[in-house]
PDB file of C-alpha atoms in Angstrom:
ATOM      1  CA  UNK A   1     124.126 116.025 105.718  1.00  0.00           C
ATOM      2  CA  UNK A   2     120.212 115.696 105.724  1.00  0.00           C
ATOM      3  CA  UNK A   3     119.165 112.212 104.591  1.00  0.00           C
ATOM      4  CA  UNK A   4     115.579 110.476 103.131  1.00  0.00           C
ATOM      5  CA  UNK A   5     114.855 107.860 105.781  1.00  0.00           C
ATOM      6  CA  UNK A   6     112.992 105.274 105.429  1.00  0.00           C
ATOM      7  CA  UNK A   7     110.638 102.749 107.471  1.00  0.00           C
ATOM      8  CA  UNK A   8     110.562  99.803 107.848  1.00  0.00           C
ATOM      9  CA  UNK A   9     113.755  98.248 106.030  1.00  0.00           C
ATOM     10  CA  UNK A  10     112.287  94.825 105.683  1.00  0.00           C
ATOM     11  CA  UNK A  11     108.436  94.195 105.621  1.00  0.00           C
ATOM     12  CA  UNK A  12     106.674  90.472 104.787  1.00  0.00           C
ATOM     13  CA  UNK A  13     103.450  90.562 104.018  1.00  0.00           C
ATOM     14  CA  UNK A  14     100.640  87.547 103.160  1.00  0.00           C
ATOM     15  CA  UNK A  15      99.308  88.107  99.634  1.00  0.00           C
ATOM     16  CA  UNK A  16      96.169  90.223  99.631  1.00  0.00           C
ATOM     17  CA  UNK A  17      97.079  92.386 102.903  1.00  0.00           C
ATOM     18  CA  UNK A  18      97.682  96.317 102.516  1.00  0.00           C
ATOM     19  CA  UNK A  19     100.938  97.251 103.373  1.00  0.00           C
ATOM     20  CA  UNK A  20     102.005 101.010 104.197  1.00  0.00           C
ATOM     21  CA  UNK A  21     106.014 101.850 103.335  1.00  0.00           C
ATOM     22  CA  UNK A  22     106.848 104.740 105.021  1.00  0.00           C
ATOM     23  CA  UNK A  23     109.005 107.873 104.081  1.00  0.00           C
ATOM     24  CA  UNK A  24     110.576 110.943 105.231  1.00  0.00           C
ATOM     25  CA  UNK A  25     112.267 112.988 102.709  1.00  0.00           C
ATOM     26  CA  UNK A  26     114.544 116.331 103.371  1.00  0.00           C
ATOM     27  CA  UNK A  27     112.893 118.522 105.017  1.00  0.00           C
ATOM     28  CA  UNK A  28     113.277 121.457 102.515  1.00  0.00           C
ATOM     29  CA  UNK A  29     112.314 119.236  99.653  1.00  0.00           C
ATOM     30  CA  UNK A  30     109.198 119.811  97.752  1.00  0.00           C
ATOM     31  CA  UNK A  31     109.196 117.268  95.446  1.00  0.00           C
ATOM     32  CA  UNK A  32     108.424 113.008  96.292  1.00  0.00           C
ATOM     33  CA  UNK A  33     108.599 110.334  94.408  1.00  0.00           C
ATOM     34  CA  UNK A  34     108.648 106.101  94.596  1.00  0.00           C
ATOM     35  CA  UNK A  35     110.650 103.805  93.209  1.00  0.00           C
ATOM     36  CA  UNK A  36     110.739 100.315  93.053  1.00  0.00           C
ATOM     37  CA  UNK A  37     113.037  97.418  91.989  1.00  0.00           C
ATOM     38  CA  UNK A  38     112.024  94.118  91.705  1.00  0.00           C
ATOM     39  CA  UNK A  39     115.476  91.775  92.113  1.00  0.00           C
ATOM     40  CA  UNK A  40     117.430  91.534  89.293  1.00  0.00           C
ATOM     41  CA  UNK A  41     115.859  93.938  87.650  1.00  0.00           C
ATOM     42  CA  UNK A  42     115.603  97.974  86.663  1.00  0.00           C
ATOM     43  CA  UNK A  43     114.884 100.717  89.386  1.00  0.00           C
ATOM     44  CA  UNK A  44     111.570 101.757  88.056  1.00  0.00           C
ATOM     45  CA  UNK A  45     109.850 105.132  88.360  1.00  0.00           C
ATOM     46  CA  UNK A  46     106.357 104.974  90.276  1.00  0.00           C
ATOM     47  CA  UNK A  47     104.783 108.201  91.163  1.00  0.00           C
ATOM     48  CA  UNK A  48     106.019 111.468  91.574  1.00  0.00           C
ATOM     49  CA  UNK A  49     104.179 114.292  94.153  1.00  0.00           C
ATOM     50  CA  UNK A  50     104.258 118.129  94.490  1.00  0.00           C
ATOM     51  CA  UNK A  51     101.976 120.430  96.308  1.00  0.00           C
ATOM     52  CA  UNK A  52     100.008 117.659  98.237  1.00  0.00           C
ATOM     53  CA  UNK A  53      98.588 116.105  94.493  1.00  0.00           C
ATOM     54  CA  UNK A  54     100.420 113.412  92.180  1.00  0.00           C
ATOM     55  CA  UNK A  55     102.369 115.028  89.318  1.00  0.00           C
ATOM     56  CA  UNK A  56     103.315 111.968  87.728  1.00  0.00           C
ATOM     57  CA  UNK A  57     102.529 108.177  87.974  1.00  0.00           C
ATOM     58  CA  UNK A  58     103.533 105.334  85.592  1.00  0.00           C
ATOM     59  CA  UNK A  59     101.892 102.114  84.296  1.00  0.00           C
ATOM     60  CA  UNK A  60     102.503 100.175  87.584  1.00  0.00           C
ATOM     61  CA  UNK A  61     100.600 102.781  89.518  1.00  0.00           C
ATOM     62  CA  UNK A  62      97.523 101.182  89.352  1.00  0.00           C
ATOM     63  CA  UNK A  63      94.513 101.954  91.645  1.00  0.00           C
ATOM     64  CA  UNK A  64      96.086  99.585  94.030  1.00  0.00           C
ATOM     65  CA  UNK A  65      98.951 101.872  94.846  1.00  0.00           C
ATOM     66  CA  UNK A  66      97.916 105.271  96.429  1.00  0.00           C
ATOM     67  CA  UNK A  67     100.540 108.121  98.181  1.00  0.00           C
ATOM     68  CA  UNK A  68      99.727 110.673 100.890  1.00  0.00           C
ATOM     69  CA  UNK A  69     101.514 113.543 102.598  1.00  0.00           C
ATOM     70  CA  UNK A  70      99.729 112.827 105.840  1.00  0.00           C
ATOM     71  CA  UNK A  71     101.706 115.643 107.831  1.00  0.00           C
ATOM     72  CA  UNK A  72     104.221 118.069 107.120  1.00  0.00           C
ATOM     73  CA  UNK A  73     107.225 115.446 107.449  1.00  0.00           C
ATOM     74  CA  UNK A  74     105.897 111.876 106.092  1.00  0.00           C
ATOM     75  CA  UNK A  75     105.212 110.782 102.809  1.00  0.00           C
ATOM     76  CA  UNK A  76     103.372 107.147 102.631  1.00  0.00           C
ATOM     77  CA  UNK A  77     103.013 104.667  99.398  1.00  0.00           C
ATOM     78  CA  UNK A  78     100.124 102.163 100.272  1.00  0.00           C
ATOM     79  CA  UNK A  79      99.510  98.883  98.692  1.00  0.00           C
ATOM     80  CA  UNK A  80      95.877  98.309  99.472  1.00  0.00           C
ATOM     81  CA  UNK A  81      96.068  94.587  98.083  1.00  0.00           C
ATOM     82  CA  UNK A  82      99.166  92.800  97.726  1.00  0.00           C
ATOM     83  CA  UNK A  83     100.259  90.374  95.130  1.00  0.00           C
ATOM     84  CA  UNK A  84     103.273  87.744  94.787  1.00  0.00           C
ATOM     85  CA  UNK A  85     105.126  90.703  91.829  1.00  0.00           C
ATOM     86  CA  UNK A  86     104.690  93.783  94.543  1.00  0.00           C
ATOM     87  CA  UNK A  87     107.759  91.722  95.865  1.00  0.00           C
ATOM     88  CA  UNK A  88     110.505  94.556  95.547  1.00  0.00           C
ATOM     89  CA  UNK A  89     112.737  97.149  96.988  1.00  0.00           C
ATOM     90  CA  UNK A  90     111.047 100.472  96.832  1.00  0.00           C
ATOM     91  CA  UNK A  91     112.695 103.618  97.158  1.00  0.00           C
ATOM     92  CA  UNK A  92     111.392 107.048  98.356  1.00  0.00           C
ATOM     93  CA  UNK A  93     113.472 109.958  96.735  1.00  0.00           C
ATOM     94  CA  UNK A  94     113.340 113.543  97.070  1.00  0.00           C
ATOM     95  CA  UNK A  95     114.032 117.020  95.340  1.00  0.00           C
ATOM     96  CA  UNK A  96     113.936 120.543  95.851  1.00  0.00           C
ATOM     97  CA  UNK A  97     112.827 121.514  92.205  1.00  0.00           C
ATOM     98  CA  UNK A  98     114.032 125.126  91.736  1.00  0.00           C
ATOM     99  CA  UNK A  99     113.030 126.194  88.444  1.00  0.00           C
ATOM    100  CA  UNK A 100     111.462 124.472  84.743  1.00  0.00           C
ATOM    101  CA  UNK A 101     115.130 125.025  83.974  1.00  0.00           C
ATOM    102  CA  UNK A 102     116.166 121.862  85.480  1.00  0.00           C
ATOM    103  CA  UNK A 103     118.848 121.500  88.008  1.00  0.00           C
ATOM    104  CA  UNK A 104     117.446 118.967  90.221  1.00  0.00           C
ATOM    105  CA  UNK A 105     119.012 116.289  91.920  1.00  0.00           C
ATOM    106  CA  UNK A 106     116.673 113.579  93.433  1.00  0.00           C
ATOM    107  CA  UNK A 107     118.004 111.905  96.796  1.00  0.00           C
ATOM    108  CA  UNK A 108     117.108 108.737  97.697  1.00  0.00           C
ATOM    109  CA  UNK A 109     115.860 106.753 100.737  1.00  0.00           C
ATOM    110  CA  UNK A 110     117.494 103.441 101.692  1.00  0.00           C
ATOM    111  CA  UNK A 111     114.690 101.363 100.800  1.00  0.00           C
ATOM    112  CA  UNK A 112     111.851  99.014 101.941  1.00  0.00           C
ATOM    113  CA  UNK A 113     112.333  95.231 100.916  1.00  0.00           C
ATOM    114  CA  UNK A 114     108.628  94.253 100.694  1.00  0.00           C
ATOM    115  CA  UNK A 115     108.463  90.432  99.981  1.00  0.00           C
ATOM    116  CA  UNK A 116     104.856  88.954  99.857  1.00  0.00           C
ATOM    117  CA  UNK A 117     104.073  85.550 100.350  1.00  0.00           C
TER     118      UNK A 117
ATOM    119  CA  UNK B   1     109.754 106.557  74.747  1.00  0.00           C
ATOM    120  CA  UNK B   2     113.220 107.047  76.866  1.00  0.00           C
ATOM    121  CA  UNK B   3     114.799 104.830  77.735  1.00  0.00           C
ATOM    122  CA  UNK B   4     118.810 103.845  79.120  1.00  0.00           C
ATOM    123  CA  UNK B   5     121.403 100.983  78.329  1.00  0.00           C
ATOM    124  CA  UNK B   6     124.234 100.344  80.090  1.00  0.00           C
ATOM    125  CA  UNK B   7     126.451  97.919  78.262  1.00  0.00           C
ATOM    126  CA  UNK B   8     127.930  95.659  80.600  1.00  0.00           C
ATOM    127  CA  UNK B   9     125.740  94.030  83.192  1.00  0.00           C
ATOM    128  CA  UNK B  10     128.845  92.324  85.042  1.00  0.00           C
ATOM    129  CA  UNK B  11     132.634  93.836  85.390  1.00  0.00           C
ATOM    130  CA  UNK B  12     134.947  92.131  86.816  1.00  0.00           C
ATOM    131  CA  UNK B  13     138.682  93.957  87.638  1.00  0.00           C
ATOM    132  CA  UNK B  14     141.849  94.304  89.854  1.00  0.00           C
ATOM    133  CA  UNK B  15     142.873  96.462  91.697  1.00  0.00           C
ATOM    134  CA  UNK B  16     144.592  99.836  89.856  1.00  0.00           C
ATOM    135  CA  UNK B  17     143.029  98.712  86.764  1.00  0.00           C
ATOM    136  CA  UNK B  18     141.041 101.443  84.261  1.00  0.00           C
ATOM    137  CA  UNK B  19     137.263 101.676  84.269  1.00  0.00           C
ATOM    138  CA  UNK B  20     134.586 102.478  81.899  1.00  0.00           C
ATOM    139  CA  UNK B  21     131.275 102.155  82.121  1.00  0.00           C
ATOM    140  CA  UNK B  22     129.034 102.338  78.982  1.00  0.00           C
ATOM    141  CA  UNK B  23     125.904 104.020  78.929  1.00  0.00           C
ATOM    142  CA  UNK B  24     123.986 105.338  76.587  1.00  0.00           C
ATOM    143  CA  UNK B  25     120.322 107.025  75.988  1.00  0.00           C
ATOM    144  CA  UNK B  26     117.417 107.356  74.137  1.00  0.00           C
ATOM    145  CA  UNK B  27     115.458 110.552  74.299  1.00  0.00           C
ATOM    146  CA  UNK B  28     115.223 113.914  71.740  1.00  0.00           C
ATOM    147  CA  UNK B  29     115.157 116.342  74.354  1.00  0.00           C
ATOM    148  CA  UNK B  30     116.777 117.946  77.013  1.00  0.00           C
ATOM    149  CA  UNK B  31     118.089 115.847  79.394  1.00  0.00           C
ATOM    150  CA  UNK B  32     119.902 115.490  82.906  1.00  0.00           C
ATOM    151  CA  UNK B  33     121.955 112.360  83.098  1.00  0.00           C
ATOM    152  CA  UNK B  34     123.250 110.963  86.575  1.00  0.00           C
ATOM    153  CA  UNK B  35     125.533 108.222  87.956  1.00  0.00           C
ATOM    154  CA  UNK B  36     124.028 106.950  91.202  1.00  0.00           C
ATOM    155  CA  UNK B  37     126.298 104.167  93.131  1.00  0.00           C
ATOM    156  CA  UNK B  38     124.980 101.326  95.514  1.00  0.00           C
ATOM    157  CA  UNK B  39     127.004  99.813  97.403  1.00  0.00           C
ATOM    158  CA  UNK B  40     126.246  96.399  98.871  1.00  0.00           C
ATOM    159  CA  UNK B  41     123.755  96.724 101.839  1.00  0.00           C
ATOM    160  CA  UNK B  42     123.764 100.452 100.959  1.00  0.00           C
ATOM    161  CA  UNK B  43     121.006 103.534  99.332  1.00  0.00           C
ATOM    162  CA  UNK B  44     121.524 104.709  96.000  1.00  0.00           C
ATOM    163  CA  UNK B  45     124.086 107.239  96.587  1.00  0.00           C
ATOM    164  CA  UNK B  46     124.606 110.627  93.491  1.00  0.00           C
ATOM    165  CA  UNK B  47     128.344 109.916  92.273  1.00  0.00           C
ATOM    166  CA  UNK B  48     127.816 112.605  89.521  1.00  0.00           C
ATOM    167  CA  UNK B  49     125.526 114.845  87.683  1.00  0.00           C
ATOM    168  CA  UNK B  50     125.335 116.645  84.446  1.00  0.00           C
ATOM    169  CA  UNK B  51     123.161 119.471  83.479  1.00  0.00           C
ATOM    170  CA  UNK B  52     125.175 121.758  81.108  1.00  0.00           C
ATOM    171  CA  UNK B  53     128.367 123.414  80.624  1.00  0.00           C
ATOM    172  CA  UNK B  54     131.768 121.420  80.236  1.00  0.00           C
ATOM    173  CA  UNK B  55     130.751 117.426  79.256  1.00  0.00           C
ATOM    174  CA  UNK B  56     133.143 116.271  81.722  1.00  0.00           C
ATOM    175  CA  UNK B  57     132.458 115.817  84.780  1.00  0.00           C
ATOM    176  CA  UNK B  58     133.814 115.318  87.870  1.00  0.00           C
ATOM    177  CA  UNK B  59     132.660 113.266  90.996  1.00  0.00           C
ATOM    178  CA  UNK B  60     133.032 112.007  94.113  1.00  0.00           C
ATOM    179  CA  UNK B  61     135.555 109.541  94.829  1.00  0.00           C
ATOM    180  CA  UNK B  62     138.132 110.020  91.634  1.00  0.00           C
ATOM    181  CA  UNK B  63     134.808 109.338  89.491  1.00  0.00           C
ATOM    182  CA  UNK B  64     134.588 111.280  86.445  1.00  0.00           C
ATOM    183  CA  UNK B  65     131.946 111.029  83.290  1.00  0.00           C
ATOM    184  CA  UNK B  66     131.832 112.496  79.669  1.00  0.00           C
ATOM    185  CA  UNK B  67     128.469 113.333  77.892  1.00  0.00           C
ATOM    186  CA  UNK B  68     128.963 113.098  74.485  1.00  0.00           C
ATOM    187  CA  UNK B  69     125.538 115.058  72.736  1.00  0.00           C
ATOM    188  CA  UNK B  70     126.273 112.959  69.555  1.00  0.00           C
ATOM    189  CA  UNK B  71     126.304 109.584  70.698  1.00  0.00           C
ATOM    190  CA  UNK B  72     123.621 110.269  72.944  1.00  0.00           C
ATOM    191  CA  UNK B  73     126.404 108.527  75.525  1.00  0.00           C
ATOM    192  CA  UNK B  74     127.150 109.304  79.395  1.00  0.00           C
ATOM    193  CA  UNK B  75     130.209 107.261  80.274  1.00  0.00           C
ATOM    194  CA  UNK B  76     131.561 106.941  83.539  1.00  0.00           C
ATOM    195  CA  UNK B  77     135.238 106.638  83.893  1.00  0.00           C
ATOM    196  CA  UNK B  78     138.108 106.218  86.784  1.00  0.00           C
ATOM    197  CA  UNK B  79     141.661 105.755  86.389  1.00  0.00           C
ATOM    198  CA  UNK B  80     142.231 103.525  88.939  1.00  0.00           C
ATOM    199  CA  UNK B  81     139.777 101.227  90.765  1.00  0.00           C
ATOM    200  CA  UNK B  82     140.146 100.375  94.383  1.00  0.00           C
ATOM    201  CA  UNK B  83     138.434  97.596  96.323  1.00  0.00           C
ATOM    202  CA  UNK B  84     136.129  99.262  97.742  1.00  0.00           C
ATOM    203  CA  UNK B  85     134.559 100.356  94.274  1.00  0.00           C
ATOM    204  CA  UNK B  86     132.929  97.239  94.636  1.00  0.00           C
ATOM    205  CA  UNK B  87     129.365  98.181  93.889  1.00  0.00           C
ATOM    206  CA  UNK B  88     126.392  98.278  91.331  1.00  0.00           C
ATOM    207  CA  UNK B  89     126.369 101.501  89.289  1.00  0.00           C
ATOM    208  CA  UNK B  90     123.301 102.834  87.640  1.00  0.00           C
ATOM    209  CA  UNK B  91     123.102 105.405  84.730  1.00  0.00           C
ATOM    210  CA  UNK B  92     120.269 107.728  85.174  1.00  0.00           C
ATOM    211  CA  UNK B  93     118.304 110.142  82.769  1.00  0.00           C
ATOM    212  CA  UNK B  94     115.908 112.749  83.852  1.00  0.00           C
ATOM    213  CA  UNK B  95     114.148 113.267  81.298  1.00  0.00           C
ATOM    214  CA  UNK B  96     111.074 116.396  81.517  1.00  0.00           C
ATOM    215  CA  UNK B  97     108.211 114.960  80.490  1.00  0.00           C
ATOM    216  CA  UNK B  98     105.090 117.575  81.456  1.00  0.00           C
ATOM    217  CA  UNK B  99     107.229 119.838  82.911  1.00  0.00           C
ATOM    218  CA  UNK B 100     107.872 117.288  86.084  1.00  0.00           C
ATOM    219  CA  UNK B 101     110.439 115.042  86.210  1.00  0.00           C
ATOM    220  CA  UNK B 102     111.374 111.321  86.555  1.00  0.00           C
ATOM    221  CA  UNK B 103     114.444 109.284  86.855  1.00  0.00           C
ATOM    222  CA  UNK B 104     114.970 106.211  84.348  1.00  0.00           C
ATOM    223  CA  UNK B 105     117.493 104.142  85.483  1.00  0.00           C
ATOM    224  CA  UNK B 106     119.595 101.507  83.018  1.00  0.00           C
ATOM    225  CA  UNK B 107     119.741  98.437  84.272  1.00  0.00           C
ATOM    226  CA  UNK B 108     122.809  98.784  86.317  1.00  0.00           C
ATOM    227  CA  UNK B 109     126.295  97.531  86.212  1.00  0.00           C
ATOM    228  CA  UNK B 110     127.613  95.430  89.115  1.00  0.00           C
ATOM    229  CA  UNK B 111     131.702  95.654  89.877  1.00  0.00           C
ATOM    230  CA  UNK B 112     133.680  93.343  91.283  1.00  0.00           C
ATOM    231  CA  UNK B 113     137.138  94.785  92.168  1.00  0.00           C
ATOM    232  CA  UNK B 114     139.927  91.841  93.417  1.00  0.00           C
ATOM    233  CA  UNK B 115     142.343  92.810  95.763  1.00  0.00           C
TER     234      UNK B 115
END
């Protein structure tokens, strides 16, 4: 059964570096979106992507945060700047969205546990 | 603004006893709701969906959930829990917002299940 992968599984970073968490969703997908969860805490919507342009993004995706489809397989969150609370597990998930009548189920990635010292 | 609440944050059981999960929603409009599973060390994995049609649902793994329209409630259910049902369970609404869609997650329940 096809499968969102995701690189790498752990990352550490130093406060202030830019990080790149890579993804590759289902190949027949068309729909991309991020996640994160800081521990203890909610999974939290980021951004969601669809024809190469971000459909969605929520309070946390602040100019910091940026996402790029740099090929036909990878999808890419960026942290240009880290700080101490970007410390989380982020998830890449993916959908083939058929219709505005609903009926999609979103997939998800195993994760990226970014900690930042 | 939506949002989820599961009711118990912690659920401890033995083995062969009953589970329910509580979760419940806040949003006026159409909605998807979704059980995801993780399993320690493990993705978020779909156990069930709803969309439309019969409020009871069936998933994987003897996992079943009923959406109740009323109570604005998705509850998950299984009649007998086994060991390895040890996980963290996460009720899930997508709610359309723009026409595009995003998950919101509760805040997850984790299960212990004692031998």
């Amino acid at each position: 059964e096809p499968e969102v992968t995701q690189t790498p599984s752990h990352q550490v970073t130093q406060m202030g570096q830019e990080v790149i968490l890579r993804c590759v969703p289902i190949s027949n997908h068309l729909y991309f979106y991020w996640y994160r969860q800081i521990l203890g805490q909610k999974v939290e919507f980021l951004v969601s992507f669809y024809n190469n342009e971000i459909s969605e993004k929520s309070e946390i995706f602040d100019d910091q945060f940026s996402v790029e489809r740099p090929d036909g397989s990878n999808f890419t969150l960026k942290i240009r700047s880290t700080k101490l609370e970007d410390s989380a597990m982020y998830f890449c998930a993916s959908s083939y969205f058929l219709t505005s009548d609903t009926q999609e189920t979103q997939y998800f990635g195993p994760g990226t546990r970014l900690l930042v010292l | 603004a939506q949002s989820v609440s599961q009711h118990n944050h912690h659920v401890i059981l033995s083995e062969a006893a009953s589970l329910e999960l509580g979760c419940n929603y806040s949003y006026g409009g159409t909605v998807n709701l979704f059980w995801y599973v993780q399993y320690p060390g493990q993705h978020l994995q779909l156990l069930l969906k709803y969309f439309s049609g019969d409020p009871l649902v069936k998933g994987i793994k003897g996992f079943e959930a009923e959406f109740i329209k009323s109570k604005f409630s998705f509850n998950l259910r299984k009649p007998s829990v086994q060991w390895s049902d040890t996980a963290e369970y996460f009720c899930a609404v997508n709610a359309r917002s723009g026409g595009y869609n995003k998950l919101i997650f509760g805040a997850g329940t984790r299960l212990a299940v004692h031998p």
